[in-house]
Protein backbone atom coordinates (compact mmCIF):
# COMPACT_ATOMS: atom_id res chain seq x y z
CA UNK A 1 0.00 0.00 0.00
CA UNK A 2 1.18 3.53 -0.80
CA UNK A 3 2.09 5.37 2.44
CA UNK A 4 1.77 9.15 2.75
CA UNK A 5 3.14 11.24 5.61
CA UNK A 6 1.21 14.45 6.28
CA UNK A 7 3.16 17.06 8.27
CA UNK A 8 0.84 19.93 9.23
CA UNK A 9 0.69 21.97 12.44
CA UNK A 10 -2.99 22.89 12.06
CA UNK A 11 -5.07 20.03 13.51
CA UNK A 12 -8.14 20.71 11.35
CA UNK A 13 -6.15 20.88 8.09
CA UNK A 14 -4.25 17.71 9.00
CA UNK A 15 -7.45 15.83 9.84
CA UNK A 16 -9.22 16.87 6.62
CA UNK A 17 -6.25 15.87 4.48
CA UNK A 18 -5.85 12.59 6.36
CA UNK A 19 -9.54 11.71 5.92
CA UNK A 20 -9.50 12.47 2.19
CA UNK A 21 -6.34 10.45 1.57
CA UNK A 22 -7.66 7.48 3.56
CA UNK A 23 -10.90 7.66 1.61
CA UNK A 24 -8.85 7.40 -1.58
CA UNK A 25 -7.21 4.24 -0.23
CA UNK A 26 -3.85 5.48 0.99
CA UNK A 27 -2.18 4.58 4.25
CA UNK A 28 -1.66 7.86 6.12
CA UNK A 29 0.87 8.70 8.81
CA UNK A 30 0.76 12.13 10.41
CA UNK A 31 2.95 14.57 12.29
CA UNK A 32 2.06 17.85 13.98
CA UNK A 33 5.41 19.62 13.49
CA UNK A 34 8.70 19.43 11.68
CA UNK A 35 10.65 17.56 14.35
CA UNK A 36 7.95 14.92 14.69
CA UNK A 37 7.78 14.74 10.90
CA UNK A 38 11.51 14.13 10.64
CA UNK A 39 11.22 11.29 13.15
CA UNK A 40 8.25 9.81 11.25
CA UNK A 41 10.19 9.88 7.97
CA UNK A 42 12.97 7.82 9.53
CA UNK A 43 10.55 5.45 11.28
CA UNK A 44 7.83 4.97 8.65
CA UNK A 45 9.76 5.49 5.38
CA UNK A 46 6.74 6.92 3.53
CA UNK A 47 6.40 6.92 -0.25
CA UNK A 48 5.28 10.57 -0.26
CA UNK A 49 5.55 13.46 2.21
CA UNK A 50 3.09 16.37 2.20
CA UNK A 51 4.54 19.27 4.18
CA UNK A 52 3.15 22.57 5.43
CA UNK A 53 5.72 25.24 4.58
CA UNK A 54 5.02 27.59 7.51
CA UNK A 55 5.38 25.70 10.81
CA UNK A 56 6.89 26.66 14.14
CA UNK A 57 10.32 25.24 14.92
CA UNK A 58 11.49 23.53 11.75
CA UNK A 59 9.73 25.11 8.75
CA UNK A 60 8.75 23.01 5.74
CA UNK A 61 11.65 24.04 3.50
CA UNK A 62 14.25 23.27 6.16
CA UNK A 63 12.50 19.99 6.91
CA UNK A 64 12.64 18.94 3.25
CA UNK A 65 16.37 19.71 3.13
CA UNK A 66 16.91 17.58 6.25
CA UNK A 67 14.88 14.73 4.74
CA UNK A 68 17.00 14.90 1.59
CA UNK A 69 20.14 14.60 3.74
CA UNK A 70 18.82 11.28 5.11
CA UNK A 71 19.11 9.62 1.68
JSON list of C-alpha atoms in Angstrom, two decimals:
[
{"chain": "A", "resi": 1, "resn": "UNK", "atom": "CA", "xyz": [0.00, 0.00, 0.00]},
{"chain": "A", "resi": 2, "resn": "UNK", "atom": "CA", "xyz": [1.18, 3.53, -0.80]},
{"chain": "A", "resi": 3, "resn": "UNK", "atom": "CA", "xyz": [2.09, 5.37, 2.44]},
{"chain": "A", "resi": 4, "resn": "UNK", "atom": "CA", "xyz": [1.77, 9.15, 2.75]},
{"chain": "A", "resi": 5, "resn": "UNK", "atom": "CA", "xyz": [3.14, 11.24, 5.61]},
{"chain": "A", "resi": 6, "resn": "UNK", "atom": "CA", "xyz": [1.21, 14.45, 6.28]},
{"chain": "A", "resi": 7, "resn": "UNK", "atom": "CA", "xyz": [3.16, 17.06, 8.27]},
{"chain": "A", "resi": 8, "resn": "UNK", "atom": "CA", "xyz": [0.84, 19.93, 9.23]},
{"chain": "A", "resi": 9, "resn": "UNK", "atom": "CA", "xyz": [0.69, 21.97, 12.44]},
{"chain": "A", "resi": 10, "resn": "UNK", "atom": "CA", "xyz": [-2.99, 22.89, 12.06]},
{"chain": "A", "resi": 11, "resn": "UNK", "atom": "CA", "xyz": [-5.07, 20.03, 13.51]},
{"chain": "A", "resi": 12, "resn": "UNK", "atom": "CA", "xyz": [-8.14, 20.71, 11.35]},
{"chain": "A", "resi": 13, "resn": "UNK", "atom": "CA", "xyz": [-6.15, 20.88, 8.09]},
{"chain": "A", "resi": 14, "resn": "UNK", "atom": "CA", "xyz": [-4.25, 17.71, 9.00]},
{"chain": "A", "resi": 15, "resn": "UNK", "atom": "CA", "xyz": [-7.45, 15.83, 9.84]},
{"chain": "A", "resi": 16, "resn": "UNK", "atom": "CA", "xyz": [-9.22, 16.87, 6.62]},
{"chain": "A", "resi": 17, "resn": "UNK", "atom": "CA", "xyz": [-6.25, 15.87, 4.48]},
{"chain": "A", "resi": 18, "resn": "UNK", "atom": "CA", "xyz": [-5.85, 12.59, 6.36]},
{"chain": "A", "resi": 19, "resn": "UNK", "atom": "CA", "xyz": [-9.54, 11.71, 5.92]},
{"chain": "A", "resi": 20, "resn": "UNK", "atom": "CA", "xyz": [-9.50, 12.47, 2.19]},
{"chain": "A", "resi": 21, "resn": "UNK", "atom": "CA", "xyz": [-6.34, 10.45, 1.57]},
{"chain": "A", "resi": 22, "resn": "UNK", "atom": "CA", "xyz": [-7.66, 7.48, 3.56]},
{"chain": "A", "resi": 23, "resn": "UNK", "atom": "CA", "xyz": [-10.90, 7.66, 1.61]},
{"chain": "A", "resi": 24, "resn": "UNK", "atom": "CA", "xyz": [-8.85, 7.40, -1.58]},
{"chain": "A", "resi": 25, "resn": "UNK", "atom": "CA", "xyz": [-7.21, 4.24, -0.23]},
{"chain": "A", "resi": 26, "resn": "UNK", "atom": "CA", "xyz": [-3.85, 5.48, 0.99]},
{"chain": "A", "resi": 27, "resn": "UNK", "atom": "CA", "xyz": [-2.18, 4.58, 4.25]},
{"chain": "A", "resi": 28, "resn": "UNK", "atom": "CA", "xyz": [-1.66, 7.86, 6.12]},
{"chain": "A", "resi": 29, "resn": "UNK", "atom": "CA", "xyz": [0.87, 8.70, 8.81]},
{"chain": "A", "resi": 30, "resn": "UNK", "atom": "CA", "xyz": [0.76, 12.13, 10.41]},
{"chain": "A", "resi": 31, "resn": "UNK", "atom": "CA", "xyz": [2.95, 14.57, 12.29]},
{"chain": "A", "resi": 32, "resn": "UNK", "atom": "CA", "xyz": [2.06, 17.85, 13.98]},
{"chain": "A", "resi": 33, "resn": "UNK", "atom": "CA", "xyz": [5.41, 19.62, 13.49]},
{"chain": "A", "resi": 34, "resn": "UNK", "atom": "CA", "xyz": [8.70, 19.43, 11.68]},
{"chain": "A", "resi": 35, "resn": "UNK", "atom": "CA", "xyz": [10.65, 17.56, 14.35]},
{"chain": "A", "resi": 36, "resn": "UNK", "atom": "CA", "xyz": [7.95, 14.92, 14.69]},
{"chain": "A", "resi": 37, "resn": "UNK", "atom": "CA", "xyz": [7.78, 14.74, 10.90]},
{"chain": "A", "resi": 38, "resn": "UNK", "atom": "CA", "xyz": [11.51, 14.13, 10.64]},
{"chain": "A", "resi": 39, "resn": "UNK", "atom": "CA", "xyz": [11.22, 11.29, 13.15]},
{"chain": "A", "resi": 40, "resn": "UNK", "atom": "CA", "xyz": [8.25, 9.81, 11.25]},
{"chain": "A", "resi": 41, "resn": "UNK", "atom": "CA", "xyz": [10.19, 9.88, 7.97]},
{"chain": "A", "resi": 42, "resn": "UNK", "atom": "CA", "xyz": [12.97, 7.82, 9.53]},
{"chain": "A", "resi": 43, "resn": "UNK", "atom": "CA", "xyz": [10.55, 5.45, 11.28]},
{"chain": "A", "resi": 44, "resn": "UNK", "atom": "CA", "xyz": [7.83, 4.97, 8.65]},
{"chain": "A", "resi": 45, "resn": "UNK", "atom": "CA", "xyz": [9.76, 5.49, 5.38]},
{"chain": "A", "resi": 46, "resn": "UNK", "atom": "CA", "xyz": [6.74, 6.92, 3.53]},
{"chain": "A", "resi": 47, "resn": "UNK", "atom": "CA", "xyz": [6.40, 6.92, -0.25]},
{"chain": "A", "resi": 48, "resn": "UNK", "atom": "CA", "xyz": [5.28, 10.57, -0.26]},
{"chain": "A", "resi": 49, "resn": "UNK", "atom": "CA", "xyz": [5.55, 13.46, 2.21]},
{"chain": "A", "resi": 50, "resn": "UNK", "atom": "CA", "xyz": [3.09, 16.37, 2.20]},
{"chain": "A", "resi": 51, "resn": "UNK", "atom": "CA", "xyz": [4.54, 19.27, 4.18]},
{"chain": "A", "resi": 52, "resn": "UNK", "atom": "CA", "xyz": [3.15, 22.57, 5.43]},
{"chain": "A", "resi": 53, "resn": "UNK", "atom": "CA", "xyz": [5.72, 25.24, 4.58]},
{"chain": "A", "resi": 54, "resn": "UNK", "atom": "CA", "xyz": [5.02, 27.59, 7.51]},
{"chain": "A", "resi": 55, "resn": "UNK", "atom": "CA", "xyz": [5.38, 25.70, 10.81]},
{"chain": "A", "resi": 56, "resn": "UNK", "atom": "CA", "xyz": [6.89, 26.66, 14.14]},
{"chain": "A", "resi": 57, "resn": "UNK", "atom": "CA", "xyz": [10.32, 25.24, 14.92]},
{"chain": "A", "resi": 58, "resn": "UNK", "atom": "CA", "xyz": [11.49, 23.53, 11.75]},
{"chain": "A", "resi": 59, "resn": "UNK", "atom": "CA", "xyz": [9.73, 25.11, 8.75]},
{"chain": "A", "resi": 60, "resn": "UNK", "atom": "CA", "xyz": [8.75, 23.01, 5.74]},
{"chain": "A", "resi": 61, "resn": "UNK", "atom": "CA", "xyz": [11.65, 24.04, 3.50]},
{"chain": "A", "resi": 62, "resn": "UNK", "atom": "CA", "xyz": [14.25, 23.27, 6.16]},
{"chain": "A", "resi": 63, "resn": "UNK", "atom": "CA", "xyz": [12.50, 19.99, 6.91]},
{"chain": "A", "resi": 64, "resn": "UNK", "atom": "CA", "xyz": [12.64, 18.94, 3.25]},
{"chain": "A", "resi": 65, "resn": "UNK", "atom": "CA", "xyz": [16.37, 19.71, 3.13]},
{"chain": "A", "resi": 66, "resn": "UNK", "atom": "CA", "xyz": [16.91, 17.58, 6.25]},
{"chain": "A", "resi": 67, "resn": "UNK", "atom": "CA", "xyz": [14.88, 14.73, 4.74]},
{"chain": "A", "resi": 68, "resn": "UNK", "atom": "CA", "xyz": [17.00, 14.90, 1.59]},
{"chain": "A", "resi": 69, "resn": "UNK", "atom": "CA", "xyz": [20.14, 14.60, 3.74]},
{"chain": "A", "resi": 70, "resn": "UNK", "atom": "CA", "xyz": [18.82, 11.28, 5.11]},
{"chain": "A", "resi": 71, "resn": "UNK", "atom": "CA", "xyz": [19.11, 9.62, 1.68]}
]
